[in-house]
Amino acid sequence: MEREEIVLGNGAIAMGLVESGCRILTSYPGTPSSEILPEVVRRVKAEGLNTYIEWSTNEKVALDNAFAAAVAGKRSACCMKQVGLNVAADSLMSAAYIGNIGGLLIISCDDPGPHSSQTEQDTRFMARLAKVPVLDPADPQEAREMVKFGMDLSEEFQIPVVLRPAIRVCHARQNISPGPIKISEQKASFEKNPSRWAATPKFRLKLHGELNLKLKQIGERFSSARQFNFHNLEQGSHYTLGIVAGGVPSAVIRDILAEEGRDDIPLLKIGTPFPFPDALADEFASACDKLLVIEETDALIEYLLRDRNKVMGRLTGHVPEQGELVPEVIYGIMRRVLKDLGLKPFLKKEDRDVKELVNGLGLPVRRPSLCPGCPHRASFYAIRKASPKAIFTSDIGCYTLGLNLGGVDTCLDMGAAITMASGFYHAFSQDEKKQPIVATIGDSTFFHSGTAGLLNAVYNNARFVLVILDNEITAMTGMQPTPGIGIRADGTEARPISLERVTKGCGVDFVEVVDPYDLKGMNDTLKKAFAYTEAEDGGIAVIIARHPCVINNRENAIPERIRVRVTDDCTSCSFCLERFECPALYYDDDLGRVNVNRAICADCGLCIQVCPQNAIVEVKEL
Amino acid sequence: MKENKQITNIFLSGVGGQGAILASNILAEVFIGAGYDVKKAEVHGMAQRGGDVTTHFRYGERVYSPLIKQGSVDFLLAFELLEAIRYINWVKPDGKILINNQKIFPPAVNLGTAQYPDDIVGTFKSYFKDNVYVVDGGEIAKKVGNIQAANVVLVGAFSNFLPEISDEQFVKAIKSLLAPKLHDLNEKAFYEGKKAI
């Protein structure tokens, strides 16, 4: 046996992909899925494998690409976060009917909590909607095994398979031993068959019938997939209560039952919730009077269990309908059910004293902020200064944190900075009301979903200022390259896409590039842009605020370090704290004025331009 | 096989950028090396932009879930004072607490609209008596040569709670995770931390 490694869940998924003989991988980054692709790159390089890997511009693009490769017979995979699957839904629904030749695994990572997402949506329901099998791992090792199983299943039944790891699988770590790698020699081929690959509605009906048949067979297969679906019933025993669980909650429950020594409560663990392993579930249900269903994030297993009278879960009010099922929540659910059913209570008592103590302390929250030196801070400061009364539509990325500076009013979905800006414009202009609007969107988000909305806005005569915050990286998700910078997923050279040319190509005549570190230049350009949106022959104004991310590219972000200090001219007006919101500036009780936290200051020197009292100055020596 | 009852729960808390994740990776190397089943859960993404960062760390003969239940933490390793007190209710009554004596103000405190809590260590001591330990990780790391090594200083102090693991095992784990040029500095940081409590 090779040495065990401590592997991140996403690394275990990557390990599974490499071991399964995956030849094509596409993805768009998004927490908690982002580490899968870079881990595959690392392993592929280490093993010298010929695997095609790309960061695609968005999830639909990624899935279409992976699907085509699978149609050509290659084992393919596509990974994304759960809301990314919404973007790829069009592709998924249709691909389910058509099916694939080489295995096609879609990995969509859920975020119960939510920790880093707009919704707590449950990918298992997307799979159910599309009518494709879905696998729900409980831990990194199981995720890795499910990748290999899913790839084989997809190829055998010619159906896309979805793996749904939750964030506590993706970002858990455990010890794992590497396994053998399947070397797939399958050459690309394409056999023309328009009634399948380009099916018209008439043929779609036939494909739908075939899909339903596949699901029936896979459901039967799942009842015997005991590596993922298992229970611990004693033959011939009957139980007052049985628990049915999947994914991360099933692991939590196994720990709780072991810790409490509860042999009187059997567990049915379901790793393949759709198509539902009916035979296995019926066997379990018949041995229990009541079934408590604990799953994340929605109620899928609960709906699919056939004997509804036995089931306790979300629909009966026993399980919370939102939020992550963390151990203390599951403990609480089980505690209550044991009491309701008159079963022996848990040994462990709740420790109330200290819990109330923490609530009583009123501890200040530690909200996330843009980093010291972040160029977005400069952009938001300038935008708010140039047009304090504007509606600020924004988007998904680090820059959503511009809300701390009062520079973000809306955040809906990828690309909605632009589409909501045009929507607001038309709503207000209908009433002949002049309402300034500034849309902010990151470079990667613009490439993901910006162009269709911009084309639409130009075409329909909307007027607003669009600021593309171009920090030359996808920062929030962990520094993945964007199409703008000329680097591909594996580090090789790419053909860079020019934001200037794309926006001009969308029909925008006002496109200016400015460095937001030059606050005055940024302010002047914004004024010009507002004038353009109001001019008779004007239109949409695009400003590309270009400055490298201070975390990804510090050298170029801050070529000359400007050390600052606060002088006694500071009147404690708090302007810098509230409007610039740099984490390195704080009110110092002892000095009775603002001070600089040297430990985190990025030495960008921007605050010198911000202070109304000119009390922040550069120091040559500290 | 031993029962699950013997899972040990370590909870690490701090502020993004303090190196809590590296510290938990060192622990992972150590316990895997010692033959345990290890599971841990980290926070990535939005929370790393200056937000609070926590890591659940569990080891034992067999661990199913990486998540710790509130009230069952054996060891709290806190890299910052406010991020220590925030999790006081996670620690079990006989749990041990190691706190880095550092304050990082959240935005509301910077603005003067919220108060940084007073006497955090005193509050801990009123509940956990002699099981509360405080280390000046930053100061010790500075003396050793680089404030960045504060996390390894804390790991060194923390190693006093784990007498079953030898210093050599810790040092080996630290070296396996850091670039060779950082080995000497961090080995020193570990031993200075070890002496600190």
mmCIF file with all atom_site columns, C-alpha atoms in Angstrom, chain A residues 372 558 560-567 576 580 582 584-586 593-611 614-622:
data_model
loop_
_atom_site.group_PDB
_atom_site.id
_atom_site.type_symbol
_atom_site.label_atom_id
_atom_site.label_alt_id
_atom_site.label_comp_id
_atom_site.label_asym_id
_atom_site.label_entity_id
_atom_site.label_seq_id
_atom_site.pdbx_PDB_ins_code
_atom_site.Cartn_x
_atom_site.Cartn_y
_atom_site.Cartn_z
_atom_site.occupancy
_atom_site.B_iso_or_equiv
_atom_site.pdbx_formal_charge
_atom_site.auth_seq_id
_atom_site.auth_comp_id
_atom_site.auth_asym_id
_atom_site.auth_atom_id
_atom_site.pdbx_PDB_model_num
ATOM 1  C CA . PRO A 1 372 ? -6.104  46.222 2.285  1.00 0.00 ? 372 PRO A CA 1
ATOM 2  C CA . ILE A 1 558 ? 1.846   47.902 -5.472 1.00 0.00 ? 558 ILE A CA 1
ATOM 3  C CA . GLU A 1 560 ? 6.199   51.187 -4.928 1.00 0.00 ? 560 GLU A CA 1
ATOM 4  C CA . ARG A 1 561 ? 5.359   50.770 -1.285 1.00 0.00 ? 561 ARG A CA 1
ATOM 5  C CA . ILE A 1 562 ? 3.989   53.936 0.223  1.00 0.00 ? 562 ILE A CA 1
ATOM 6  C CA . ARG A 1 563 ? 4.159   53.798 3.998  1.00 0.00 ? 563 ARG A CA 1
ATOM 7  C CA . VAL A 1 564 ? 1.640   56.012 5.722  1.00 0.00 ? 564 VAL A CA 1
ATOM 8  C CA . ARG A 1 565 ? 0.978   57.406 9.149  1.00 0.00 ? 565 ARG A CA 1
ATOM 9  C CA . VAL A 1 566 ? -1.806  59.503 10.630 1.00 0.00 ? 566 VAL A CA 1
ATOM 10 C CA . THR A 1 567 ? -0.853  62.940 11.957 1.00 0.00 ? 567 THR A CA 1
ATOM 11 C CA . CYS A 1 576 ? -11.855 57.187 6.013  1.00 0.00 ? 576 CYS A CA 1
ATOM 12 C CA . PHE A 1 580 ? -12.968 53.918 2.484  1.00 0.00 ? 580 PHE A CA 1
ATOM 13 C CA . CYS A 1 582 ? -9.843  49.793 4.815  1.00 0.00 ? 582 CYS A CA 1
ATOM 14 C CA . ALA A 1 584 ? -5.849  48.609 8.183  1.00 0.00 ? 584 ALA A CA 1
ATOM 15 C CA . LEU A 1 585 ? -7.367  51.874 9.445  1.00 0.00 ? 585 LEU A CA 1
ATOM 16 C CA . TYR A 1 586 ? -8.905  51.896 12.917 1.00 0.00 ? 586 TYR A CA 1
ATOM 17 C CA . ARG A 1 593 ? -7.681  59.453 16.567 1.00 0.00 ? 593 ARG A CA 1
ATOM 18 C CA . VAL A 1 594 ? -7.412  57.130 13.606 1.00 0.00 ? 594 VAL A CA 1
ATOM 19 C CA . ASN A 1 595 ? -4.340  54.943 13.393 1.00 0.00 ? 595 ASN A CA 1
ATOM 20 C CA . VAL A 1 596 ? -2.771  52.488 10.940 1.00 0.00 ? 596 VAL A CA 1
ATOM 21 C CA . ASN A 1 597 ? -2.480  48.787 11.698 1.00 0.00 ? 597 ASN A CA 1
ATOM 22 C CA . ARG A 1 598 ? 0.996   48.149 10.330 1.00 0.00 ? 598 ARG A CA 1
ATOM 23 C CA . ALA A 1 599 ? 0.597   44.387 10.485 1.00 0.00 ? 599 ALA A CA 1
ATOM 24 C CA . ILE A 1 600 ? -2.027  44.359 7.741  1.00 0.00 ? 600 ILE A CA 1
ATOM 25 C CA . CYS A 1 601 ? -1.428  47.643 5.864  1.00 0.00 ? 601 CYS A CA 1
ATOM 26 C CA . ALA A 1 602 ? -0.611  46.908 2.200  1.00 0.00 ? 602 ALA A CA 1
ATOM 27 C CA . ASP A 1 603 ? 1.325   50.173 1.739  1.00 0.00 ? 603 ASP A CA 1
ATOM 28 C CA . CYS A 1 604 ? -0.828  51.138 -1.225 1.00 0.00 ? 604 CYS A CA 1
ATOM 29 C CA . GLY A 1 605 ? -0.975  54.751 -0.045 1.00 0.00 ? 605 GLY A CA 1
ATOM 30 C CA . LEU A 1 606 ? -4.526  55.216 -1.360 1.00 0.00 ? 606 LEU A CA 1
ATOM 31 C CA . CYS A 1 607 ? -5.826  56.572 1.932  1.00 0.00 ? 607 CYS A CA 1
ATOM 32 C CA . ILE A 1 608 ? -3.603  59.649 1.485  1.00 0.00 ? 608 ILE A CA 1
ATOM 33 C CA . GLN A 1 609 ? -5.924  60.652 -1.376 1.00 0.00 ? 609 GLN A CA 1
ATOM 34 C CA . VAL A 1 610 ? -9.010  59.992 0.760  1.00 0.00 ? 610 VAL A CA 1
ATOM 35 C CA . CYS A 1 611 ? -8.499  61.915 4.022  1.00 0.00 ? 611 CYS A CA 1
ATOM 36 C CA . ASN A 1 614 ? -4.891  65.633 4.739  1.00 0.00 ? 614 ASN A CA 1
ATOM 37 C CA . ALA A 1 615 ? -3.967  63.949 8.008  1.00 0.00 ? 615 ALA A CA 1
ATOM 38 C CA . ILE A 1 616 ? -2.707  60.747 6.375  1.00 0.00 ? 616 ILE A CA 1
ATOM 39 C CA . VAL A 1 617 ? 0.807   61.298 5.079  1.00 0.00 ? 617 VAL A CA 1
ATOM 40 C CA . GLU A 1 618 ? 3.600   59.295 3.556  1.00 0.00 ? 618 GLU A CA 1
ATOM 41 C CA . VAL A 1 619 ? 6.554   58.582 5.805  1.00 0.00 ? 619 VAL A CA 1
ATOM 42 C CA . LYS A 1 620 ? 9.954   57.818 4.392  1.00 0.00 ? 620 LYS A CA 1
ATOM 43 C CA . GLU A 1 621 ? 11.166  56.200 7.590  1.00 0.00 ? 621 GLU A CA 1
ATOM 44 C CA . LEU A 1 622 ? 9.113   54.578 10.305 1.00 0.00 ? 622 LEU A CA 1
#
